Short mmCIF file of C-alpha atoms in Angstrom, two decimals:
data_model
loop_
_atom_site.label_atom_id
_atom_site.label_comp_id
_atom_site.label_asym_id
_atom_site.label_seq_id
_atom_site.Cartn_x
_atom_site.Cartn_y
_atom_site.Cartn_z
CA PRO P 1 21.53 7.72 0.85
CA ILE P 2 18.65 9.91 -0.80
CA ALA P 3 20.39 10.12 -3.86
CA ALA P 4 20.66 6.41 -4.49
CA VAL P 5 17.13 5.58 -3.46
CA TYR P 6 15.91 8.51 -5.94
CA GLN P 7 18.21 6.67 -8.53
CA ARG P 8 16.74 3.04 -7.76
CA PHE P 9 13.22 4.70 -8.47
CA LEU P 10 14.20 6.60 -11.87
CA ASP P 11 15.81 3.37 -12.75
CA GLY P 12 12.38 1.33 -12.15
CA THR P 13 9.87 3.62 -12.56
CA GLY P 14 11.10 6.39 -14.47
CA MET P 15 10.09 8.79 -11.61
CA ILE P 16 10.66 9.80 -8.02
CA PRO P 17 6.95 9.84 -6.60
CA GLY P 18 5.83 13.24 -4.51
CA PRO P 19 5.47 11.66 -0.86
CA LEU P 20 9.39 9.97 -1.43
CA ARG P 21 10.36 13.64 -2.20
CA LEU P 22 8.71 15.13 1.05
CA MET P 23 10.17 12.40 3.10
CA SER P 24 13.66 13.48 1.97
CA ALA P 25 12.81 16.90 3.84
CA SER P 26 14.16 14.92 6.87
CA PRO P 27 17.36 12.80 5.89
CA GLY P 28 17.22 10.82 8.99
CA LEU P 29 13.46 9.67 8.53
CA PHE P 30 14.08 9.16 4.93
CA GLU P 31 16.51 6.84 5.48
CA LEU P 32 14.37 5.06 8.57
CA TYR P 33 11.59 4.80 6.08
CA THR P 34 13.07 3.60 3.03
CA GLN P 35 14.84 0.84 5.19
CA GLY P 36 11.33 -0.65 5.45
CA PHE P 37 11.43 -0.92 1.83
CA ALA P 38 13.40 -4.01 2.07
CA TYR P 39 10.60 -6.00 4.24
CA TRP P 40 8.04 -6.68 1.59
CA PRO P 41 9.55 -8.19 -1.46
CA GLY P 42 10.67 -11.17 0.59
CA HIS P 43 7.31 -11.65 2.87
CA ALA P 44 6.64 -14.95 3.33
CA THR P 45 3.28 -14.64 2.98
CA LEU P 46 1.91 -11.12 1.83
CA SER P 47 2.27 -11.56 -2.00
CA PRO P 48 3.26 -8.93 -4.42
CA PRO P 49 -0.14 -8.62 -5.99
CA LEU P 50 -1.87 -8.20 -2.75
CA LEU P 51 0.90 -5.50 -1.70
CA ALA P 52 0.20 -3.93 -4.68
CA SER P 53 -3.43 -4.02 -4.43
CA ILE P 54 -3.39 -2.49 -0.96
CA ARG P 55 -0.87 0.44 -2.21
CA TYR P 56 -3.39 1.07 -5.23
CA LEU P 57 -6.47 1.28 -3.30
CA VAL P 58 -5.23 3.55 -0.29
CA ALA P 59 -3.52 5.83 -3.24
CA CYS P 60 -6.84 5.86 -4.90
CA GLU P 61 -8.34 6.88 -1.65
CA GLU P 62 -6.00 9.34 -0.58
CA CYS P 63 -5.87 11.05 -4.02
CA PHE P 64 -2.14 10.16 -4.77
CA GLU P 65 -2.31 10.00 -8.40
CA ALA P 66 1.46 9.30 -9.03
CA CYS P 67 1.08 6.52 -6.33
CA ASP P 68 -2.15 4.92 -7.96
CA THR P 69 -0.78 5.21 -11.23
CA PHE P 70 2.28 3.55 -10.30
CA ASN P 71 0.65 0.71 -8.51
CA ALA P 72 -1.67 0.36 -11.33
CA HIS P 73 1.15 -0.40 -13.67
CA MET P 74 2.48 -2.82 -11.03
CA LEU P 75 -0.62 -4.56 -10.90
CA GLN P 76 -1.08 -4.70 -14.93
CA ALA P 77 2.41 -5.75 -14.96
CA GLN P 78 1.52 -9.01 -12.55
CA GLY P 79 -1.30 -9.69 -15.06
CA MET P 80 -4.46 -7.49 -14.02
CA THR P 81 -6.51 -5.94 -16.66
CA SER P 82 -7.90 -2.37 -16.87
CA GLU P 83 -11.38 -3.45 -16.38
CA GLU P 84 -9.92 -5.37 -13.19
CA LEU P 85 -8.45 -2.11 -11.74
CA VAL P 86 -12.12 -0.69 -12.05
CA GLN P 87 -13.70 -3.48 -10.40
CA LEU P 88 -10.98 -3.34 -7.77
CA ARG P 89 -11.58 0.35 -7.05
CA ASP P 90 -15.46 -0.42 -6.57
CA ASP P 91 -14.91 -3.47 -4.66
CA PRO P 92 -11.71 -5.20 -3.42
CA ARG P 93 -13.36 -8.28 -3.05
CA THR P 94 -12.95 -8.50 -6.92
CA ALA P 95 -9.59 -8.47 -7.12
CA PRO P 96 -7.72 -11.46 -9.10
CA LEU P 97 -6.12 -12.90 -5.97
CA GLU P 98 -6.76 -15.62 -3.75
CA ASP P 99 -10.02 -15.57 -1.93
CA LYS P 100 -8.13 -15.48 1.21
CA GLU P 101 -6.04 -12.45 -0.01
CA THR P 102 -9.28 -10.73 -1.19
CA GLU P 103 -10.88 -10.87 2.41
CA LEU P 104 -7.46 -9.62 3.87
CA LEU P 105 -7.49 -6.63 1.17
CA ALA P 106 -11.04 -6.01 2.00
CA PHE P 107 -10.35 -5.88 5.43
CA VAL P 108 -7.35 -3.46 5.48
CA ILE P 109 -9.36 -1.11 3.23
CA GLU P 110 -12.45 -0.98 5.40
CA SER P 111 -10.18 -0.64 8.11
CA LEU P 112 -8.02 2.23 7.13
CA LYS P 113 -11.59 3.96 6.16
CA ASP P 114 -13.23 3.12 9.30
CA PRO P 115 -10.69 1.86 11.91
CA LYS P 116 -13.94 1.00 14.20
CA SER P 117 -14.93 -1.34 11.83
CA ALA P 118 -11.88 -3.56 12.53
CA THR P 119 -13.57 -6.23 14.85
CA ARG P 120 -12.47 -8.99 16.71
CA GLU P 121 -14.56 -11.19 15.00
CA LYS P 122 -13.44 -9.94 11.50
CA ILE P 123 -9.65 -10.68 12.54
CA ASP P 124 -10.75 -14.08 13.83
CA ALA P 125 -12.38 -14.72 10.63
CA LEU P 126 -9.48 -13.71 9.08
CA ILE P 127 -7.20 -15.90 11.49
CA GLN P 128 -9.45 -19.08 10.53
CA LEU P 129 -8.98 -18.29 6.54
CA GLY P 130 -5.42 -19.16 7.22
CA TRP P 131 -3.94 -15.59 8.40
CA THR P 132 -1.75 -14.92 11.44
CA GLU P 133 -2.34 -11.67 13.63
CA THR P 134 1.03 -10.71 12.10
CA ASP P 135 -0.02 -10.91 8.59
CA ILE P 136 -3.20 -8.80 9.47
CA TYR P 137 -0.99 -6.19 11.20
CA ASP P 138 1.59 -6.39 8.26
CA ALA P 139 -1.03 -5.87 5.60
CA THR P 140 -2.72 -2.92 7.52
CA TYR P 141 0.62 -1.10 8.38
CA HIS P 142 1.56 -1.37 4.75
CA GLY P 143 -1.80 0.57 3.80
CA ALA P 144 -1.37 3.05 6.88
CA VAL P 145 2.03 4.16 5.90
CA LEU P 146 0.50 5.70 2.68
CA VAL P 147 -2.28 7.39 4.92
CA PHE P 148 0.31 8.84 6.93
CA LEU P 149 1.95 10.05 3.84
CA GLY P 150 -1.26 11.26 2.75
CA ARG P 151 -1.42 13.34 5.98
CA LEU P 152 1.86 14.68 5.65
CA MET P 153 0.85 15.97 1.83
CA GLU P 154 -2.07 17.78 2.96
CA ILE P 155 0.00 19.56 5.67
CA PHE P 156 2.74 20.54 3.63
CA GLY P 157 1.03 20.62 0.23
CA PRO P 158 1.71 18.69 -2.95
CA VAL P 159 5.39 17.82 -3.70
CA PRO P 160 5.54 17.21 -7.43
CA THR P 161 6.59 13.90 -8.98
CA GLU P 162 9.81 14.02 -10.75
#
């Protein structure tokens, strides 16, 4: 299964990201981790541009050059300009997304930087915009996985992107 996942990344992006290579140190955990990939493309409410924006901003914060480059390309392929990427890094609320998506994006990024900032009032405000608690959890989880990978990369050292 590892070779097949690597090949999908090579075919789709021309590279195997370092964090993915690190995950392959444990074939069982690699399989568990990559099974989760299938969840996101068909998500009923979290759009591909929102998910890519979350990954991009977390990757920038976590210093994942390969991941931020990969997700920047994905965002540009979805219509985001280089100028919008710069603005996005400075303020998630400037993302060219629906208003409710920018609010969720800002919540996720702020919460991952400072978990204590995730108050019940902020969650309720997102619910008032039409998000469910599952949506909010899913979006936050999506970003938290990259934080998790960032910690593993710090512990085990950088793994080259191939």
